[in-house]
Coordinates of C-alpha atoms in Angstrom, one line a residue:
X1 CA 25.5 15.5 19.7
X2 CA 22.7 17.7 19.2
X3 CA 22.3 21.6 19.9
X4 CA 20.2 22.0 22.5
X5 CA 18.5 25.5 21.2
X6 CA 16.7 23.1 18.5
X7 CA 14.4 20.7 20.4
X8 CA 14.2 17.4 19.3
X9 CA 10.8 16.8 18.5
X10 CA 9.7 20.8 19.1
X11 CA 6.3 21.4 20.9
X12 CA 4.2 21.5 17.7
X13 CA 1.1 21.2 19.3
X14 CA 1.7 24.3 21.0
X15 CA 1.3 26.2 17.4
X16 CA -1.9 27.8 16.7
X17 CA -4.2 26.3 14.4
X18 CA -3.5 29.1 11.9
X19 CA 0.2 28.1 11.9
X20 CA 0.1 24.4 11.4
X21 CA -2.6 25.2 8.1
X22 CA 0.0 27.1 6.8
X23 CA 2.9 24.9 7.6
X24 CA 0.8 22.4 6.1
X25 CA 0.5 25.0 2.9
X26 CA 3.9 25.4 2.7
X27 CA 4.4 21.4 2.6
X28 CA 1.6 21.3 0.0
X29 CA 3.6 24.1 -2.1
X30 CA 6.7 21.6 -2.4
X31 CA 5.0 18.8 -3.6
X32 CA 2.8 20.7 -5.8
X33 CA 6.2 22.3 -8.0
X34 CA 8.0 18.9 -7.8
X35 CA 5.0 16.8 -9.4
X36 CA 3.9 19.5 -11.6
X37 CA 7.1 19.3 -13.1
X38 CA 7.6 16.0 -14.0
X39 CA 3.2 16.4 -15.7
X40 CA 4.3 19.3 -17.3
X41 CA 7.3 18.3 -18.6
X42 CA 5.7 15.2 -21.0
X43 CA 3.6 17.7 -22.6
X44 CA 7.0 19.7 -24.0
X45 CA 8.6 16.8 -24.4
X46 CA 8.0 17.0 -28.6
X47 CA 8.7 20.7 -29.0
X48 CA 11.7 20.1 -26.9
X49 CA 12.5 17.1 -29.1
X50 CA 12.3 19.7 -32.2
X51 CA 14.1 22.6 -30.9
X52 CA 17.1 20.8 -29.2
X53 CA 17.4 18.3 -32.0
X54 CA 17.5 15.5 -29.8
X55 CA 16.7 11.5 -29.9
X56 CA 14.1 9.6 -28.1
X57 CA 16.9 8.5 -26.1
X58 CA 17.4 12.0 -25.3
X59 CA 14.4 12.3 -24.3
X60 CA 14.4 9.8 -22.1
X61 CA 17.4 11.3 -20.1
X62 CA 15.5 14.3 -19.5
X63 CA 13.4 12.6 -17.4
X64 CA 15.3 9.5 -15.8
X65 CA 18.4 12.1 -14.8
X66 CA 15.2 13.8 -12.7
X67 CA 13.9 10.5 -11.6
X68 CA 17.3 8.3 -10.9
X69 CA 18.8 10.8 -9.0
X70 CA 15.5 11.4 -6.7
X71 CA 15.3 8.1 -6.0
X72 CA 18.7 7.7 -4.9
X73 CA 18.4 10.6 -2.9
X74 CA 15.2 9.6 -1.1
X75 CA 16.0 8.0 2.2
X76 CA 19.4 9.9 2.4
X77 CA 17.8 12.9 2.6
X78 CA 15.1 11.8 5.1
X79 CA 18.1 10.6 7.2
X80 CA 20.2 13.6 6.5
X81 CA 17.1 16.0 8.1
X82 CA 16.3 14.3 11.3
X83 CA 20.2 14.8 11.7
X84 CA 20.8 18.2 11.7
X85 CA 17.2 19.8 10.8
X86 CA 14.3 19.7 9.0
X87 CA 13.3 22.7 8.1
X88 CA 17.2 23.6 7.2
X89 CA 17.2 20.7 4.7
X90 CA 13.7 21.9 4.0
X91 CA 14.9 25.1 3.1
X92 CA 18.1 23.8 1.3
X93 CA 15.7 22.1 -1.2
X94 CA 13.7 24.3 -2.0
X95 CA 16.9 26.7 -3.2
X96 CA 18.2 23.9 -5.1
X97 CA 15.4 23.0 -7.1
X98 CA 14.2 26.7 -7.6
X99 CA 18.0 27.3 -8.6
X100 CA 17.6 24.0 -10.8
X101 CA 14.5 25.1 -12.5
X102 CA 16.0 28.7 -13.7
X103 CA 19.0 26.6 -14.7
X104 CA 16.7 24.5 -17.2
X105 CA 15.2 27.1 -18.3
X106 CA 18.5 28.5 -19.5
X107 CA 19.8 25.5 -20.8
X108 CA 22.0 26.4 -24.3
X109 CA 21.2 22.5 -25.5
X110 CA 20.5 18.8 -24.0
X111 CA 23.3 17.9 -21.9
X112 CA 23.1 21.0 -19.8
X113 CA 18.9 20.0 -19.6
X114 CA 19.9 17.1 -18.3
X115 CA 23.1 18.2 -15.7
X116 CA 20.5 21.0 -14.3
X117 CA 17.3 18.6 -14.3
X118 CA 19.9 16.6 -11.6
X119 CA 20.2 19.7 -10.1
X120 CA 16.5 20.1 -10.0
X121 CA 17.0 16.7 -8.2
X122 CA 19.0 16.8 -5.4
X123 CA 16.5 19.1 -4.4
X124 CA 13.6 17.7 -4.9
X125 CA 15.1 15.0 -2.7
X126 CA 14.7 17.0 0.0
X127 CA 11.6 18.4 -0.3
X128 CA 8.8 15.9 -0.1
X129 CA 10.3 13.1 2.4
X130 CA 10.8 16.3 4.9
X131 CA 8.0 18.2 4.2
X132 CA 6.2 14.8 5.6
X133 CA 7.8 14.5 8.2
X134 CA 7.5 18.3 8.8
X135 CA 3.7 17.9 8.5
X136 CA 3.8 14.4 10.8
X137 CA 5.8 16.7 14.0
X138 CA 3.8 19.7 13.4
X139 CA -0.1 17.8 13.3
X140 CA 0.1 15.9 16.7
X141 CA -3.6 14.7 16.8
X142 CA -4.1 11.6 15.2
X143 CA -7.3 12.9 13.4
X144 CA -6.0 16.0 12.7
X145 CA -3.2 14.4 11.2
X146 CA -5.1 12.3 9.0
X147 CA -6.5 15.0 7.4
X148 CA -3.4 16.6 6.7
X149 CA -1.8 13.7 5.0
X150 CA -5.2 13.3 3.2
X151 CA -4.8 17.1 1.7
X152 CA -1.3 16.0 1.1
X153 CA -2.3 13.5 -1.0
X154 CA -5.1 15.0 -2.8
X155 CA -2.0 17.8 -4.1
X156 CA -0.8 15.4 -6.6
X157 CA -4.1 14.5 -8.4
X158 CA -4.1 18.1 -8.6
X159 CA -0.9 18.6 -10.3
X160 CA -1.8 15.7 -12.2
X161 CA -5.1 17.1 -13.5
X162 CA -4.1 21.0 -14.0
X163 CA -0.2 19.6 -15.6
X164 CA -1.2 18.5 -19.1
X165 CA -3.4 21.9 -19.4
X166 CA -0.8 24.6 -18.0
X167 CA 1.9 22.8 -19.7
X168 CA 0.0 22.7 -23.2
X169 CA -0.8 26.5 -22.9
X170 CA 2.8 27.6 -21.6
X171 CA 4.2 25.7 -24.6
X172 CA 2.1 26.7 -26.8
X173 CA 2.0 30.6 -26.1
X174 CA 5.3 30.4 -24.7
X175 CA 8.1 27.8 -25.5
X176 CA 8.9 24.9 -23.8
X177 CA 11.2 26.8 -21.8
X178 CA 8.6 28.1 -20.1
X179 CA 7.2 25.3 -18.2
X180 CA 10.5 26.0 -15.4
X181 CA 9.2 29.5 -14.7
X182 CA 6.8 28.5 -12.9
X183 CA 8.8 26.8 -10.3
X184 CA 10.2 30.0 -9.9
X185 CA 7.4 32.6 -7.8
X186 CA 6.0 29.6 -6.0
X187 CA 9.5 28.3 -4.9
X188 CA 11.0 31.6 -3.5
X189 CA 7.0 32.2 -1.6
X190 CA 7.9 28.8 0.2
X191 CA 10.8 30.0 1.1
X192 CA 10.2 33.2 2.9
X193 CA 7.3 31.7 4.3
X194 CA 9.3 28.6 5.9
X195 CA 11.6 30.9 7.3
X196 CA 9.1 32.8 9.1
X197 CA 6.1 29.8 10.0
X198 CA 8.3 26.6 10.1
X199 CA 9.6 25.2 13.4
X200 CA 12.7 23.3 13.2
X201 CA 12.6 19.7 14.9
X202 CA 14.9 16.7 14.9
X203 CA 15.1 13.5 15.6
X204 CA 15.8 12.0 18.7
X205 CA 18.0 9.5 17.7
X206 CA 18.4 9.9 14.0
X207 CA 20.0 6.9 11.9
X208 CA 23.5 6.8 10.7
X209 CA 24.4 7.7 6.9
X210 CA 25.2 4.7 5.1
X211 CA 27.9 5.9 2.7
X212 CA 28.7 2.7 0.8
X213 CA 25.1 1.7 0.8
X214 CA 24.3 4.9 -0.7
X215 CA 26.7 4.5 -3.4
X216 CA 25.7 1.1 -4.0
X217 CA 22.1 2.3 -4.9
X218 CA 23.5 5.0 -7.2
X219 CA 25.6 2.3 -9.1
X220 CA 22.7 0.1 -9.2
X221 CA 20.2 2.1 -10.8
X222 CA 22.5 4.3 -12.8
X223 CA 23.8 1.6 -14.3
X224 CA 20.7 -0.7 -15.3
X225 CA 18.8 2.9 -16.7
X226 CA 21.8 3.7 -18.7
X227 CA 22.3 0.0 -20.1
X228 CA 18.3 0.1 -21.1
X229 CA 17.9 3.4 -22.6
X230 CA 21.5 3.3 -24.9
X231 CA 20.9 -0.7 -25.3
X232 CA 19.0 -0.2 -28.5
X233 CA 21.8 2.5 -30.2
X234 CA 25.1 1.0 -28.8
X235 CA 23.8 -2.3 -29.2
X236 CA 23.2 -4.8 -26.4
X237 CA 26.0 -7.5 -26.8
X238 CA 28.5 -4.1 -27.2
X239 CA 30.7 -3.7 -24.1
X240 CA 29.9 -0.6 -22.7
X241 CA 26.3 -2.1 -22.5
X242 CA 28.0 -5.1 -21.4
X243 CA 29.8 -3.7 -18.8
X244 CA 26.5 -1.5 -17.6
X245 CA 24.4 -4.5 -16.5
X246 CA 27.8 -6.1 -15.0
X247 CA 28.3 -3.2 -12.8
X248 CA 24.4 -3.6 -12.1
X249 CA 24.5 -7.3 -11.1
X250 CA 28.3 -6.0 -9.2
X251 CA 26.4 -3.6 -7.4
X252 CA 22.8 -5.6 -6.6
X253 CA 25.2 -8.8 -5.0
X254 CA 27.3 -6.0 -3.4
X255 CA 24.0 -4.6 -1.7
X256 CA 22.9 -7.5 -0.3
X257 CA 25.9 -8.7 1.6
X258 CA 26.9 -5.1 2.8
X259 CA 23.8 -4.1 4.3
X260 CA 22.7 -7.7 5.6
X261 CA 25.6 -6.8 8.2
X262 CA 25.0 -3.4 9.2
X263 CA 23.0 -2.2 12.7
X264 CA 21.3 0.4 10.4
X265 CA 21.6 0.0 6.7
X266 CA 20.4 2.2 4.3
X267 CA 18.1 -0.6 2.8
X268 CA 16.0 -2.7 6.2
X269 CA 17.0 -6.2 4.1
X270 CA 15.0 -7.7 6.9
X271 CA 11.5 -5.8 6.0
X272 CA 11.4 -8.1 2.5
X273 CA 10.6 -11.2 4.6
X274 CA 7.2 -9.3 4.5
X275 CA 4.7 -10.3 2.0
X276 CA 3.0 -6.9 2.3
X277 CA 6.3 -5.2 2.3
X278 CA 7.9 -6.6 -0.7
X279 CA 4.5 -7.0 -2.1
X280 CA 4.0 -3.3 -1.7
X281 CA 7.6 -2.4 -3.3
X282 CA 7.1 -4.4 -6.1
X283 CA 3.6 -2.8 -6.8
X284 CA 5.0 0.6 -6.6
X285 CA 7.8 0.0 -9.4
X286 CA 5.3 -1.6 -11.6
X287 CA 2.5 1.1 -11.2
X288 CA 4.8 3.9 -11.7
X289 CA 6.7 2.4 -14.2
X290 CA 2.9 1.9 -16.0
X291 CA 2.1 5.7 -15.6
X292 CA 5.6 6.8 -16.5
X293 CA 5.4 4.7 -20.1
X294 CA 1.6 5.4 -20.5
X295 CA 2.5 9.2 -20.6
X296 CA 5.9 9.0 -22.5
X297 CA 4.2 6.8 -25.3
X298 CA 1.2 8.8 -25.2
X299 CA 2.9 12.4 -25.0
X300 CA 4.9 11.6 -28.4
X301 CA 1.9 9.7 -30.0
X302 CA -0.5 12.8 -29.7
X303 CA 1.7 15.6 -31.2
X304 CA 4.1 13.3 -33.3
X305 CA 1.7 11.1 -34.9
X306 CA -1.5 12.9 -34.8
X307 CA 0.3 16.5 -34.8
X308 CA -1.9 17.9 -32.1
X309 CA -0.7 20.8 -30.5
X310 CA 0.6 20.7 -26.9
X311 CA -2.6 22.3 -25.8
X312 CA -4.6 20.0 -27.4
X313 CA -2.6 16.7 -26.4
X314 CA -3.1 18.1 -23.1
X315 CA -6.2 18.4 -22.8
X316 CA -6.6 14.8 -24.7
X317 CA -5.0 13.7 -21.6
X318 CA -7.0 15.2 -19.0
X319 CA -9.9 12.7 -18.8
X320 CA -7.1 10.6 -17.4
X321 CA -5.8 13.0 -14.8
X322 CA -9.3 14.2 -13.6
X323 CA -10.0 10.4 -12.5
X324 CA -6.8 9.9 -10.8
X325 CA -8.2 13.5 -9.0
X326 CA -11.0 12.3 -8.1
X327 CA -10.3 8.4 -7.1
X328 CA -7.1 9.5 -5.3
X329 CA -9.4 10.5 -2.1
X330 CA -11.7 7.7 -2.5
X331 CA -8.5 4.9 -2.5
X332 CA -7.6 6.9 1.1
X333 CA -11.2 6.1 2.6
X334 CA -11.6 2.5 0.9
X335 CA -8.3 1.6 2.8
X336 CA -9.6 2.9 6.1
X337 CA -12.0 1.6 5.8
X338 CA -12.0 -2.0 4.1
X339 CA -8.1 -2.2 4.3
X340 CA -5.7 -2.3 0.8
X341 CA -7.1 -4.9 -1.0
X342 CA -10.1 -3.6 -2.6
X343 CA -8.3 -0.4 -3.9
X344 CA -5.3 -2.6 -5.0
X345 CA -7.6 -5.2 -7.1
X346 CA -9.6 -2.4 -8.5
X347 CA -6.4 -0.2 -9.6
X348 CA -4.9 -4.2 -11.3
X349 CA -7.9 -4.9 -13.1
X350 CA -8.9 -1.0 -14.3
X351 CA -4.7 -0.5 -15.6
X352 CA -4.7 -3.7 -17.1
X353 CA -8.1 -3.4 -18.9
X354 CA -6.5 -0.3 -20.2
X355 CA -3.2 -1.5 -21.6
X356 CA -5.0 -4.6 -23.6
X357 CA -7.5 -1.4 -24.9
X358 CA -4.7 0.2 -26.5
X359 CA -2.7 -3.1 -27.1
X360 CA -4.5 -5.9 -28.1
X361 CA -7.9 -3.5 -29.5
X362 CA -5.9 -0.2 -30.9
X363 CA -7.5 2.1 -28.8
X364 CA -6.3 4.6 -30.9
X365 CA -8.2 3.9 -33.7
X366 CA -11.3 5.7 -32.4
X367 CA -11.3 9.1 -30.0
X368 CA -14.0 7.2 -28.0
X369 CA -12.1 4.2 -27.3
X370 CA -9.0 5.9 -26.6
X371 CA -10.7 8.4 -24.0
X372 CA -12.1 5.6 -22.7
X373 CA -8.7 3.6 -22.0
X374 CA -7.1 7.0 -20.7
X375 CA -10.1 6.5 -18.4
X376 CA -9.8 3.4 -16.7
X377 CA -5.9 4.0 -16.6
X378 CA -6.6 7.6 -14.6
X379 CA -9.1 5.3 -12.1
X380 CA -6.6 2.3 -11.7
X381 CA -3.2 4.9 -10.9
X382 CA -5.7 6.9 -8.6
X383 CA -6.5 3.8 -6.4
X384 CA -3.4 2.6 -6.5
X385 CA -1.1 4.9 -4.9
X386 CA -3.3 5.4 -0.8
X387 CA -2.5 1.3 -0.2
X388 CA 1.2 1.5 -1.2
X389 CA 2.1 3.2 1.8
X390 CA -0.1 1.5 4.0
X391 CA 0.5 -1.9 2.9
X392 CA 4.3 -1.5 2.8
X393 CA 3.9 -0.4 6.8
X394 CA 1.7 -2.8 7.7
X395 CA 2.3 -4.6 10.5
X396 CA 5.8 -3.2 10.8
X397 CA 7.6 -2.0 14.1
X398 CA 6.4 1.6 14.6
X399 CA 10.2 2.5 14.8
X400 CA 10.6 1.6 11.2
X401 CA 7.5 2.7 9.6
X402 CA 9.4 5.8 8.4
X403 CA 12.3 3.8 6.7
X404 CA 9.4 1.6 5.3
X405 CA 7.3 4.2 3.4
X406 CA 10.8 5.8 2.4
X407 CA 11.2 2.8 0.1
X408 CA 8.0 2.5 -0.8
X409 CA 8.9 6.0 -2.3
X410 CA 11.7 5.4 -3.7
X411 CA 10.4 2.3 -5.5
X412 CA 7.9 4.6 -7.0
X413 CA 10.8 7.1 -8.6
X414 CA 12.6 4.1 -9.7
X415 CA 9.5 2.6 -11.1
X416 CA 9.0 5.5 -13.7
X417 CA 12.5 5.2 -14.5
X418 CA 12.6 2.1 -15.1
X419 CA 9.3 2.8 -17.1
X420 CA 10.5 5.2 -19.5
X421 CA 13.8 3.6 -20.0
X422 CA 12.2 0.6 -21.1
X423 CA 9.3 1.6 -23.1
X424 CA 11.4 4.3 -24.4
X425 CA 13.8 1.7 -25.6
X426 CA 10.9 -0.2 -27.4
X427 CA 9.6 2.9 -29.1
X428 CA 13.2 3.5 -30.5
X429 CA 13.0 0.1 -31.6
X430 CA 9.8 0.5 -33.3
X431 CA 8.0 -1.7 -30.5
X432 CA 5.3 0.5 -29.6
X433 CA 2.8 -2.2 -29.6
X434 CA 5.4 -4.1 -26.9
X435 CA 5.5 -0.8 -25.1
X436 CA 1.8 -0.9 -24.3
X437 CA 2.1 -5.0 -23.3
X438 CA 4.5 -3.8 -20.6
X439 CA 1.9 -1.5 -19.6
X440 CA -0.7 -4.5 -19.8
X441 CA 1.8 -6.6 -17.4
X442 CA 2.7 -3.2 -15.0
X443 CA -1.5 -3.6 -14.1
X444 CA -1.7 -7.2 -14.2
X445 CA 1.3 -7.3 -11.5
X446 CA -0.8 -4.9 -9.5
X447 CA -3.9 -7.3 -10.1
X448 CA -1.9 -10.4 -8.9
X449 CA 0.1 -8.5 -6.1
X450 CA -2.6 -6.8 -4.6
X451 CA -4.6 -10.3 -4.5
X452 CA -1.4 -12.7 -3.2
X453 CA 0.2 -9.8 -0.1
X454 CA -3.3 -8.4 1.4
X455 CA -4.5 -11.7 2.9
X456 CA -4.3 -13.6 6.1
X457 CA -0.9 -15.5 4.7
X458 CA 0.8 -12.1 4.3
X459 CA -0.1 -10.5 7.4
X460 CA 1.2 -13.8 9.2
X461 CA 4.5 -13.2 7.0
X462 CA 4.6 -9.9 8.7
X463 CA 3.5 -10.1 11.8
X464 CA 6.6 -12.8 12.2
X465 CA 8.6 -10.1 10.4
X466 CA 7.5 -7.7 13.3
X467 CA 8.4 -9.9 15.8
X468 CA 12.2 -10.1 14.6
X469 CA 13.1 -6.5 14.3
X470 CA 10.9 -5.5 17.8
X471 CA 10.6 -7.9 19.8
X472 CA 8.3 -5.4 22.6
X473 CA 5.7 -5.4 20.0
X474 CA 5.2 -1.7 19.7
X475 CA 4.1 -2.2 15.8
X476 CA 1.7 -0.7 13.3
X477 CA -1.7 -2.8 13.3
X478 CA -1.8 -4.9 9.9
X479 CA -4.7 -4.5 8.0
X480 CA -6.6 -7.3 6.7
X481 CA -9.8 -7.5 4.5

């Protein structure tokens, strides 16, 4: 049952044009604190390191608690708001992570970092899946819509670009602690100002929580992150490490037969017969698992090794974010355009030529070459992320297009988990060298992905795909070269 003072899908386009730019503000506002956070917080990651006396592994936790728990969250929280209310799960996040953020920021030492960085979490969860669907029900127009998504987008090459700077100088002037502060103002602002500006809409026939599913996931990737990043300490024939990948394998087989036989799982097992679907989740754990190693390794590299200060390594760093700024935009029109091939082949080949720069030519050696690799990574990672989306909901029914881009999200959060668990791992082994050939592999599976589930083979897989889960053919037009 649903209340009938909250309309279902609430007459959005009857909002004036000044309302919907600053719904679209607030939305922007969400994403903006959640990805600045996660820029900012590579940049402290050394003084942090210093002050709370911590491991590499440590380190690690500090960002995979963030990242594991997101991406568990995801789709349960997408679920949860068409349920009983956008803007009230909306407005749930955004005291969660404001209240996680001062929590951090308080944090006597690094087990409590990590407890409230969960914190931080859960509500991050519920910001940026809502907030999209906030923006979808309040821009009706398709064109008008476009646009919005497209300033959407453009928000996290911003935090990308101005992260490394305002973390540096926060750190620097500041303390590490510092970098949570800012979540703070900008948090509370969004708010006050969703309580006044944002209408609160539903979904007509929401799906069911999956509990079991739900749990599933969390055992799954809590399980394989902490197995990776405590492997190299606890040792990886020990049996608590033992016992971590069994529950993994446990919880993978577990998956598969549970949600094969429900009406609406958690996880669409059916989508995967897609080439472009699976192709698309595959490329998204391997790109972000590429950007979240690239800046862990490079993050400790700069101020450990080369003792720059946080400043300076940020603004080392910068060349890197300004091109994944500026290419972010370019990917959106090149797949409107041409479709996600081009964008994906260029993003392969440009990440790829800049893991063998620092791998197989030390691209460290000179401040030229290493600029130049930071480079080519910030122009591969800026292409990369427009066609993820578009190529996991290609050709798909347009009743599930929503539950496909959810896991094309969460396959990004568990792709930098997976990233800095494993690269982390190596660089507490003293494999940096194999960290960066991980990173070489992340853009040549990109390269080889983006070539093999863009053609006319893969839209055929989906199109068939399509034609199982709706069979009146109401489905999202795949896009071929």
């Amino acid at each position: 049952m649903t209340d009938p003072s909250v309309p279902l899908e609430p007459p959005a386009g009857r909002l004036s044009r000044r309302r919907r730019l600053l719904v679209l503000g607030i939305c922007c506002t969400s994403l903006l604190i959640v990805s600045l956070d996660n820029t900012i917080l590579n940049v402290a990651l050394p003084s942090m390191q210093r002050e709370l006396h911590t491991s590499v592994s440590g380190l690690q936790w500090t960002i995979d608690a963030y990242t594991l728990v997101l991406a568990s969250l995801l789709m349960l929280a997408g679920s949860t708001a068409d349920r009983i209310g956008r803007r009230r799960v909306f407005q749930a996040g955004l005291v969660l992570f404001t209240l996680g953020s001062l929590l951090c920021s308080l944090a006597p030492g690094l087990g409590w970092l990590v407890v409230f960085r969960m914190v931080q979490a859960v509500g991050g969860s519920m910001l940026n899946p809502v907030a999209m669907s906030i923006i979808t029900n309040t821009f009706t127009d398709p064109r008008e819509r476009a646009r919005a998504i497209g300033v959407w987008g453009g928000v996290v090459g911003i935090s990308m670009a101005a992260g490394p700077v305002v973390g540096g100088v926060l750190v620097e002037s500041v303390g590490w602690r510092s970098i949570f502060w800012i979540n703070l103002p900008l948090g509370l602002a969004a708010l006050v100002m969703t309580a006044r500006y944002v209408p609160e809409s539903r979904a007509p026939r929401p799906r069911r929580v999956d509990p079991v599913g739900q749990l599933l996931v969390i055992a799954l990737l809590g399980s394989v992150t902490y197995g990776i990043i405590e492997g190299a300490e606890a040792g990886w024939t020990s049996a608590p490490i033992l016992g971590c990948f069994a529950v993994t394998a446990g919880s993978l087989a577990g998956l598969l037969v549970y949600e094969r036989r429900r009406a609406e799982p958690l996880i669409e097992l059916g989508f995967f017969r897609s080439a472009p679907f699976s192709g698309a989740t595959v490329i998204a754990v391997s790109a972000f698992a590429a950007l979240g190693g690239f800046l862990f390794l490079n993050t400790l590299y700069l101020q450990n090794e080369r003792g720059l200060s946080a400043l300076d390594a940020g603004l080392y760093m910068l060349p890197m974010a300004a091109m994944c700024m500026v290419c972010a935009p370019v990917s959106g029109r090149l797949v409107g355009s041409r479709g996600p091939r081009l964008s994906l082949l260029l993003a392969g080949a440009a990440m790829t030529a800049s893991g063998v720069m620092f791998a197989g030519f030390d691209a460290r050696s000179s401040d030229l070459t290493m600029i130049t690799a930071y480079v080519l990574f910030g122009i591969g990672f800026g292409l990369v992320n427009a066609p993820i989306t578009n190529t996991a909901v290609s050709g798909m029914p347009r009743s599930r297009a929503g539950v496909a881009a959810a896991v094309a999200s969460t396959s990004r959060q568990v792709g930098s988990s997976l990233g800095v668990a494993v690269i982390g791992a190596a660089v507490a082994a003293g494999l940096q060298l194999t960290g960066w050939w991980i990173i070489t592999g992340c853009g040549a599976a990109v390269l080889l992905l983006g070539t093999l589930t863009t053609g006319r083979w893969a839209a055929g897989t989906a199109e068939r795909t399509a034609a199982r889960l709706d069979p009146e053919r109401t489905r999202i037009p795949v896009t071929t070269p």
